[in-house]
Each structure stands twice: as structure tokens, then as C-alpha cells.
Amino acid sequence: MNNLLKRSLTGIIYVAVILTGTMIHPIIFALVFLPLMVVTQLEFYILMKNGDFNPQKIIGLVTGGLLFVACYFAARKIIPFQFCLLIFPFLIIILLSEVLRKKENSLQNNFITIGGFIYVSIPFALLNFIVFPGFPENSQFYPWILAGLFFIIWIYDSMAYLIGSKFGKHKMCERISPNKSWEGLIGGAVFAIIMGILNAVIFQSLSVTVWIVTAALVVLFGTFGDLFESKIKRELKIKDSGNILPGHGGFLDRLDSLLFVIPVIYVWLILGGNIS
């Protein structure tokens, strides 16, 4: 199977899984995005392990999983939101348990374990409050804001790649990501904003202005997220975060933009009064 066909088939399956998890039912949302979070966070820890660090993978993944589950049940008004705060003792356990491990670089290991939690788990946990935007007043499942975000991210990434490959001459940050160009960024941004306008027409949940600002934030912070992961891989001299997605690398490679975008968009929607 040639590489283009492999990438295409993998991409279609990946998009189908994401949209299935996003759109169909709140339980399916949890059953898709919780394992996705665990695998993505695990890839980060394995990436760090290849850099001769020793993060506490199990406790880091358990802490992240508990945060996601607590936020999911809180957003559905099954448990009080205060239960989400129980995650803080687990962070203390991470710090204390490192003292008992016979590993070098304990300070760095602590930072990487907690860093994986902040980098991956918190954005995934916030997804719960985006698909339940009425929290805490109501627990109605409304997946279309998240679906619209994915559409913008995918359109931006695809068009930035295509336009950059064809017309890219001015490198954006060559020492970190030599294939990224300003032409690709600008072209991708134009299509991302168009997709934002289409989202306003298709979903009619947020105004055109809100979707345009959302698209602009996706472009800005999605690019930062991509550069951040590229910087990590370049420092560690590793091409991909994993090989679970043939032709695409790992889930961290595919979701690096989302991890930076979600916290920013969540705050933007909260401050704008567009979600509770």
C-alpha cells in the first residue's frame, strides 16, 4: 500500500472516530475521548522516556483519567463540581511518590509527569464543558460547538499544508518546523475563517462574529501548539510521537493543535457569555 493511500485511509478512519465521538451521544463521547486522552498522554510520557527521563506514567494517567471522568459527571450534573477538586491531592501524591523512587533527575521527572497532566489531561477535561455548554444550569448535550472547532482545525491544517507546499517560500520558524511557511499560515487562516462563517450558518449556535474570532484563535494557538510539539520532537531527535496512525504518526501528532486551542477557546466562550 503506497504512503498516500495509507495516509488517506488512516485520515478517514480518524475523522470518522472523532466525529462519532463528538456528535452521537454523551456516553459515546466519553467512551471515545477518555481513551483518546489516555493514549495521547501516554505518548507524551513515552516521548519523554525516549529522552532519558522517567515520568511516572501510571499515576499520571490515572490522575488524568480521574479528572476527565469527574468533569464528565459534573458537567452532566451527576456529581457536584467540587468533586473535580479532589484531583489536587493526586498531584501532591505525584510529588511525594517521586521521593520514594530510586531514579535520577527526580525534579525533572516530577515536572514532566505533572506537565503531561497539564498539557494533555486538562484540555481533554475541558471538552466536557464545551459539549455541555449549559453547565451548571443544565446538562443538555450540545456537541456542535466542538464539531465546529474540529472542522476549523482540520480545514486550517489541510489548507496550510497544501498552500504551503505549493507556494511557501518564506519560512515561519525553520529551526523548529522547516516545512511551515507564512504563505501556508495565511492561506490556511483564510480558509479557517471561511469555515468559521460556515459554522455560524450550519449550527446557528454562535454568532458569525464569535465564530470568526474563534477561527482566528484556532489559527493562532493551533499554530503555537503545533510548534510546541515540533520543538519537543526536535529536541529529542524523534520524528513522530507514535505509530498508532499509519502515515500520520501518533495521536499527539494529530492533536497537538487542539491541546493549545481548547483552553483558549473555552475561556473565550466563557468571557463572551456564549457558554455558562
PDB file of N, CA and C in Angstrom, residues 170-232:
ATOM      1  N   HIS A 170       8.560  31.668   2.254  1.00  0.00           N
ATOM      2  CA  HIS A 170       9.071  32.370   3.431  1.00  0.00           C
ATOM      3  C   HIS A 170       8.818  31.505   4.664  1.00  0.00           C
ATOM      4  N   LYS A 171       9.889  30.951   5.205  1.00  0.00           N
ATOM      5  CA  LYS A 171       9.772  30.031   6.331  1.00  0.00           C
ATOM      6  C   LYS A 171       9.357  30.780   7.600  1.00  0.00           C
ATOM      7  N   MET A 172       8.486  30.118   8.365  1.00  0.00           N
ATOM      8  CA  MET A 172       7.961  30.736   9.569  1.00  0.00           C
ATOM      9  C   MET A 172       8.915  30.562  10.746  1.00  0.00           C
ATOM     10  N   CYS A 173       9.338  29.330  10.965  1.00  0.00           N
ATOM     11  CA  CYS A 173      10.234  29.022  12.090  1.00  0.00           C
ATOM     12  C   CYS A 173      11.065  27.808  11.675  1.00  0.00           C
ATOM     13  N   GLU A 174      12.021  28.041  10.821  1.00  0.00           N
ATOM     14  CA  GLU A 174      12.710  26.953  10.131  1.00  0.00           C
ATOM     15  C   GLU A 174      13.451  26.023  11.076  1.00  0.00           C
ATOM     16  N   ARG A 175      14.000  26.548  12.147  1.00  0.00           N
ATOM     17  CA  ARG A 175      14.799  25.695  13.034  1.00  0.00           C
ATOM     18  C   ARG A 175      13.926  24.739  13.846  1.00  0.00           C
ATOM     19  N   ILE A 176      12.636  25.023  13.965  1.00  0.00           N
ATOM     20  CA  ILE A 176      11.731  24.135  14.700  1.00  0.00           C
ATOM     21  C   ILE A 176      10.908  23.289  13.744  1.00  0.00           C
ATOM     22  N   SER A 177      10.310  23.928  12.738  1.00  0.00           N
ATOM     23  CA  SER A 177       9.446  23.223  11.785  1.00  0.00           C
ATOM     24  C   SER A 177       9.739  23.761  10.383  1.00  0.00           C
ATOM     25  N   PRO A 178      10.711  23.168   9.696  1.00  0.00           N
ATOM     26  CA  PRO A 178      11.180  23.725   8.425  1.00  0.00           C
ATOM     27  C   PRO A 178      10.158  23.739   7.303  1.00  0.00           C
ATOM     28  N   ASN A 179       9.079  22.975   7.427  1.00  0.00           N
ATOM     29  CA  ASN A 179       8.078  22.921   6.352  1.00  0.00           C
ATOM     30  C   ASN A 179       6.998  23.984   6.478  1.00  0.00           C
ATOM     31  N   LYS A 180       6.950  24.682   7.613  1.00  0.00           N
ATOM     32  CA  LYS A 180       5.906  25.685   7.805  1.00  0.00           C
ATOM     33  C   LYS A 180       6.320  27.016   7.170  1.00  0.00           C
ATOM     34  N   SER A 181       5.386  27.620   6.460  1.00  0.00           N
ATOM     35  CA  SER A 181       5.670  28.890   5.796  1.00  0.00           C
ATOM     36  C   SER A 181       4.591  29.913   6.135  1.00  0.00           C
ATOM     37  N   TRP A 182       4.932  31.190   5.954  1.00  0.00           N
ATOM     38  CA  TRP A 182       3.957  32.250   6.173  1.00  0.00           C
ATOM     39  C   TRP A 182       2.833  32.182   5.146  1.00  0.00           C
ATOM     40  N   GLU A 183       3.170  31.777   3.927  1.00  0.00           N
ATOM     41  CA  GLU A 183       2.134  31.632   2.899  1.00  0.00           C
ATOM     42  C   GLU A 183       1.109  30.573   3.305  1.00  0.00           C
ATOM     43  N   GLY A 184       1.617  29.458   3.862  1.00  0.00           N
ATOM     44  CA  GLY A 184       0.715  28.414   4.322  1.00  0.00           C
ATOM     45  C   GLY A 184      -0.161  28.881   5.459  1.00  0.00           C
ATOM     46  N   LEU A 185       0.434  29.611   6.397  1.00  0.00           N
ATOM     47  CA  LEU A 185      -0.335  30.111   7.543  1.00  0.00           C
ATOM     48  C   LEU A 185      -1.431  31.058   7.081  1.00  0.00           C
ATOM     49  N   ILE A 186      -1.095  32.005   6.225  1.00  0.00           N
ATOM     50  CA  ILE A 186      -2.084  32.993   5.767  1.00  0.00           C
ATOM     51  C   ILE A 186      -3.184  32.316   4.953  1.00  0.00           C
ATOM     52  N   GLY A 187      -2.789  31.430   4.037  1.00  0.00           N
ATOM     53  CA  GLY A 187      -3.788  30.720   3.248  1.00  0.00           C
ATOM     54  C   GLY A 187      -4.690  29.860   4.114  1.00  0.00           C
ATOM     55  N   GLY A 188      -4.090  29.132   5.061  1.00  0.00           N
ATOM     56  CA  GLY A 188      -4.882  28.314   5.971  1.00  0.00           C
ATOM     57  C   GLY A 188      -5.810  29.154   6.823  1.00  0.00           C
ATOM     58  N   ALA A 189      -5.342  30.325   7.246  1.00  0.00           N
ATOM     59  CA  ALA A 189      -6.150  31.215   8.084  1.00  0.00           C
ATOM     60  C   ALA A 189      -7.390  31.702   7.334  1.00  0.00           C
ATOM     61  N   VAL A 190      -7.219  32.029   6.059  1.00  0.00           N
ATOM     62  CA  VAL A 190      -8.360  32.487   5.251  1.00  0.00           C
ATOM     63  C   VAL A 190      -9.438  31.405   5.192  1.00  0.00           C
ATOM     64  N   PHE A 191      -9.022  30.165   4.943  1.00  0.00           N
ATOM     65  CA  PHE A 191      -9.992  29.071   4.859  1.00  0.00           C
ATOM     66  C   PHE A 191     -10.583  28.739   6.223  1.00  0.00           C
ATOM     67  N   ALA A 192      -9.790  28.917   7.292  1.00  0.00           N
ATOM     68  CA  ALA A 192     -10.309  28.685   8.645  1.00  0.00           C
ATOM     69  C   ALA A 192     -11.415  29.681   8.970  1.00  0.00           C
ATOM     70  N   ILE A 193     -11.232  30.931   8.594  1.00  0.00           N
ATOM     71  CA  ILE A 193     -12.254  31.946   8.849  1.00  0.00           C
ATOM     72  C   ILE A 193     -13.502  31.676   8.009  1.00  0.00           C
ATOM     73  N   ILE A 194     -13.303  31.244   6.767  1.00  0.00           N
ATOM     74  CA  ILE A 194     -14.455  30.858   5.929  1.00  0.00           C
ATOM     75  C   ILE A 194     -15.228  29.712   6.591  1.00  0.00           C
ATOM     76  N   MET A 195     -14.473  28.732   7.141  1.00  0.00           N
ATOM     77  CA  MET A 195     -15.123  27.622   7.829  1.00  0.00           C
ATOM     78  C   MET A 195     -15.861  28.114   9.067  1.00  0.00           C
ATOM     79  N   GLY A 196     -15.297  29.095   9.763  1.00  0.00           N
ATOM     80  CA  GLY A 196     -15.981  29.679  10.915  1.00  0.00           C
ATOM     81  C   GLY A 196     -17.311  30.304  10.520  1.00  0.00           C
ATOM     82  N   ILE A 197     -17.328  31.025   9.394  1.00  0.00           N
ATOM     83  CA  ILE A 197     -18.569  31.632   8.900  1.00  0.00           C
ATOM     84  C   ILE A 197     -19.581  30.544   8.540  1.00  0.00           C
ATOM     85  N   LEU A 198     -19.100  29.478   7.897  1.00  0.00           N
ATOM     86  CA  LEU A 198     -19.989  28.360   7.557  1.00  0.00           C
ATOM     87  C   LEU A 198     -20.542  27.700   8.821  1.00  0.00           C
ATOM     88  N   ASN A 199     -19.724  27.596   9.857  1.00  0.00           N
ATOM     89  CA  ASN A 199     -20.205  27.030  11.123  1.00  0.00           C
ATOM     90  C   ASN A 199     -21.386  27.828  11.663  1.00  0.00           C
ATOM     91  N   ALA A 200     -21.290  29.163  11.552  1.00  0.00           N
ATOM     92  CA  ALA A 200     -22.380  30.011  12.049  1.00  0.00           C
ATOM     93  C   ALA A 200     -23.672  29.734  11.290  1.00  0.00           C
ATOM     94  N   VAL A 201     -23.541  29.447   9.994  1.00  0.00           N
ATOM     95  CA  VAL A 201     -24.713  29.154   9.163  1.00  0.00           C
ATOM     96  C   VAL A 201     -25.242  27.753   9.444  1.00  0.00           C
ATOM     97  N   ILE A 202     -24.319  26.785   9.573  1.00  0.00           N
ATOM     98  CA  ILE A 202     -24.711  25.378   9.735  1.00  0.00           C
ATOM     99  C   ILE A 202     -25.315  25.122  11.113  1.00  0.00           C
ATOM    100  N   PHE A 203     -24.625  25.582  12.167  1.00  0.00           N
ATOM    101  CA  PHE A 203     -25.017  25.210  13.526  1.00  0.00           C
ATOM    102  C   PHE A 203     -25.907  26.256  14.192  1.00  0.00           C
ATOM    103  N   GLN A 204     -25.750  27.516  13.842  1.00  0.00           N
ATOM    104  CA  GLN A 204     -26.583  28.604  14.362  1.00  0.00           C
ATOM    105  C   GLN A 204     -26.621  28.651  15.886  1.00  0.00           C
ATOM    106  N   SER A 205     -25.517  28.257  16.507  1.00  0.00           N
ATOM    107  CA  SER A 205     -25.443  28.305  17.964  1.00  0.00           C
ATOM    108  C   SER A 205     -24.692  29.536  18.434  1.00  0.00           C
ATOM    109  N   LEU A 206     -23.712  29.964  17.651  1.00  0.00           N
ATOM    110  CA  LEU A 206     -22.922  31.147  17.964  1.00  0.00           C
ATOM    111  C   LEU A 206     -23.028  32.108  16.790  1.00  0.00           C
ATOM    112  N   SER A 207     -22.826  33.385  17.058  1.00  0.00           N
ATOM    113  CA  SER A 207     -22.930  34.383  16.000  1.00  0.00           C
ATOM    114  C   SER A 207     -21.752  34.277  15.032  1.00  0.00           C
ATOM    115  N   VAL A 208     -21.899  34.915  13.877  1.00  0.00           N
ATOM    116  CA  VAL A 208     -20.819  34.928  12.887  1.00  0.00           C
ATOM    117  C   VAL A 208     -19.568  35.547  13.486  1.00  0.00           C
ATOM    118  N   THR A 209     -19.739  36.642  14.237  1.00  0.00           N
ATOM    119  CA  THR A 209     -18.582  37.315  14.853  1.00  0.00           C
ATOM    120  C   THR A 209     -17.851  36.393  15.812  1.00  0.00           C
ATOM    121  N   VAL A 210     -18.603  35.681  16.634  1.00  0.00           N
ATOM    122  CA  VAL A 210     -17.985  34.759  17.598  1.00  0.00           C
ATOM    123  C   VAL A 210     -17.215  33.668  16.873  1.00  0.00           C
ATOM    124  N   TRP A 211     -17.795  33.120  15.807  1.00  0.00           N
ATOM    125  CA  TRP A 211     -17.117  32.059  15.058  1.00  0.00           C
ATOM    126  C   TRP A 211     -15.874  32.581  14.341  1.00  0.00           C
ATOM    127  N   ILE A 212     -15.918  33.816  13.849  1.00  0.00           N
ATOM    128  CA  ILE A 212     -14.735  34.381  13.186  1.00  0.00           C
ATOM    129  C   ILE A 212     -13.599  34.561  14.187  1.00  0.00           C
ATOM    130  N   VAL A 213     -13.915  35.109  15.365  1.00  0.00           N
ATOM    131  CA  VAL A 213     -12.882  35.259  16.405  1.00  0.00           C
ATOM    132  C   VAL A 213     -12.379  33.886  16.838  1.00  0.00           C
ATOM    133  N   THR A 214     -13.290  32.932  16.969  1.00  0.00           N
ATOM    134  CA  THR A 214     -12.900  31.567  17.329  1.00  0.00           C
ATOM    135  C   THR A 214     -11.933  30.986  16.300  1.00  0.00           C
ATOM    136  N   ALA A 215     -12.228  31.183  15.011  1.00  0.00           N
ATOM    137  CA  ALA A 215     -11.346  30.688  13.952  1.00  0.00           C
ATOM    138  C   ALA A 215      -9.974  31.344  14.034  1.00  0.00           C
ATOM    139  N   ALA A 216      -9.946  32.647  14.303  1.00  0.00           N
ATOM    140  CA  ALA A 216      -8.662  33.356  14.424  1.00  0.00           C
ATOM    141  C   ALA A 216      -7.854  32.820  15.594  1.00  0.00           C
ATOM    142  N   LEU A 217      -8.526  32.539  16.713  1.00  0.00           N
ATOM    143  CA  LEU A 217      -7.837  31.972  17.873  1.00  0.00           C
ATOM    144  C   LEU A 217      -7.326  30.566  17.582  1.00  0.00           C
ATOM    145  N   VAL A 218      -8.109  29.800  16.832  1.00  0.00           N
ATOM    146  CA  VAL A 218      -7.677  28.451  16.440  1.00  0.00           C
ATOM    147  C   VAL A 218      -6.404  28.530  15.612  1.00  0.00           C
ATOM    148  N   VAL A 219      -6.363  29.451  14.662  1.00  0.00           N
ATOM    149  CA  VAL A 219      -5.170  29.610  13.821  1.00  0.00           C
ATOM    150  C   VAL A 219      -3.962  29.980  14.673  1.00  0.00           C
ATOM    151  N   LEU A 220      -4.131  30.958  15.543  1.00  0.00           N
ATOM    152  CA  LEU A 220      -3.004  31.440  16.344  1.00  0.00           C
ATOM    153  C   LEU A 220      -2.496  30.375  17.307  1.00  0.00           C
ATOM    154  N   PHE A 221      -3.393  29.860  18.145  1.00  0.00           N
ATOM    155  CA  PHE A 221      -2.944  28.942  19.190  1.00  0.00           C
ATOM    156  C   PHE A 221      -2.763  27.521  18.663  1.00  0.00           C
ATOM    157  N   GLY A 222      -3.465  27.172  17.587  1.00  0.00           N
ATOM    158  CA  GLY A 222      -3.212  25.887  16.953  1.00  0.00           C
ATOM    159  C   GLY A 222      -1.806  25.836  16.377  1.00  0.00           C
ATOM    160  N   THR A 223      -1.372  26.948  15.800  1.00  0.00           N
ATOM    161  CA  THR A 223      -0.002  27.032  15.282  1.00  0.00           C
ATOM    162  C   THR A 223       1.011  26.933  16.416  1.00  0.00           C
ATOM    163  N   PHE A 224       0.733  27.621  17.521  1.00  0.00           N
ATOM    164  CA  PHE A 224       1.620  27.526  18.687  1.00  0.00           C
ATOM    165  C   PHE A 224       1.713  26.089  19.187  1.00  0.00           C
ATOM    166  N   GLY A 225       0.555  25.407  19.232  1.00  0.00           N
ATOM    167  CA  GLY A 225       0.537  24.029  19.703  1.00  0.00           C
ATOM    168  C   GLY A 225       1.346  23.110  18.813  1.00  0.00           C
ATOM    169  N   ASP A 226       1.234  23.317  17.516  1.00  0.00           N
ATOM    170  CA  ASP A 226       1.989  22.513  16.558  1.00  0.00           C
ATOM    171  C   ASP A 226       3.490  22.771  16.701  1.00  0.00           C
ATOM    172  N   LEU A 227       3.866  24.034  16.846  1.00  0.00           N
ATOM    173  CA  LEU A 227       5.281  24.375  17.000  1.00  0.00           C
ATOM    174  C   LEU A 227       5.835  23.840  18.325  1.00  0.00           C
ATOM    175  N   PHE A 228       5.006  23.851  19.361  1.00  0.00           N
ATOM    176  CA  PHE A 228       5.448  23.354  20.671  1.00  0.00           C
ATOM    177  C   PHE A 228       5.802  21.873  20.595  1.00  0.00           C
ATOM    178  N   GLU A 229       4.907  21.081  19.968  1.00  0.00           N
ATOM    179  CA  GLU A 229       5.206  19.655  19.865  1.00  0.00           C
ATOM    180  C   GLU A 229       6.386  19.403  18.933  1.00  0.00           C
ATOM    181  N   SER A 230       6.484  20.186  17.868  1.00  0.00           N
ATOM    182  CA  SER A 230       7.623  20.053  16.950  1.00  0.00           C
ATOM    183  C   SER A 230       8.931  20.350  17.671  1.00  0.00           C
ATOM    184  N   LYS A 231       8.899  21.338  18.558  1.00  0.00           N
ATOM    185  CA  LYS A 231      10.093  21.681  19.341  1.00  0.00           C
ATOM    186  C   LYS A 231      10.503  20.523  20.239  1.00  0.00           C
ATOM    187  N   ILE A 232       9.528  19.896  20.890  1.00  0.00           N
ATOM    188  CA  ILE A 232       9.820  18.742  21.749  1.00  0.00           C
ATOM    189  C   ILE A 232      10.474  17.629  20.940  1.00  0.00           C
TER     190      ILE A 232
END
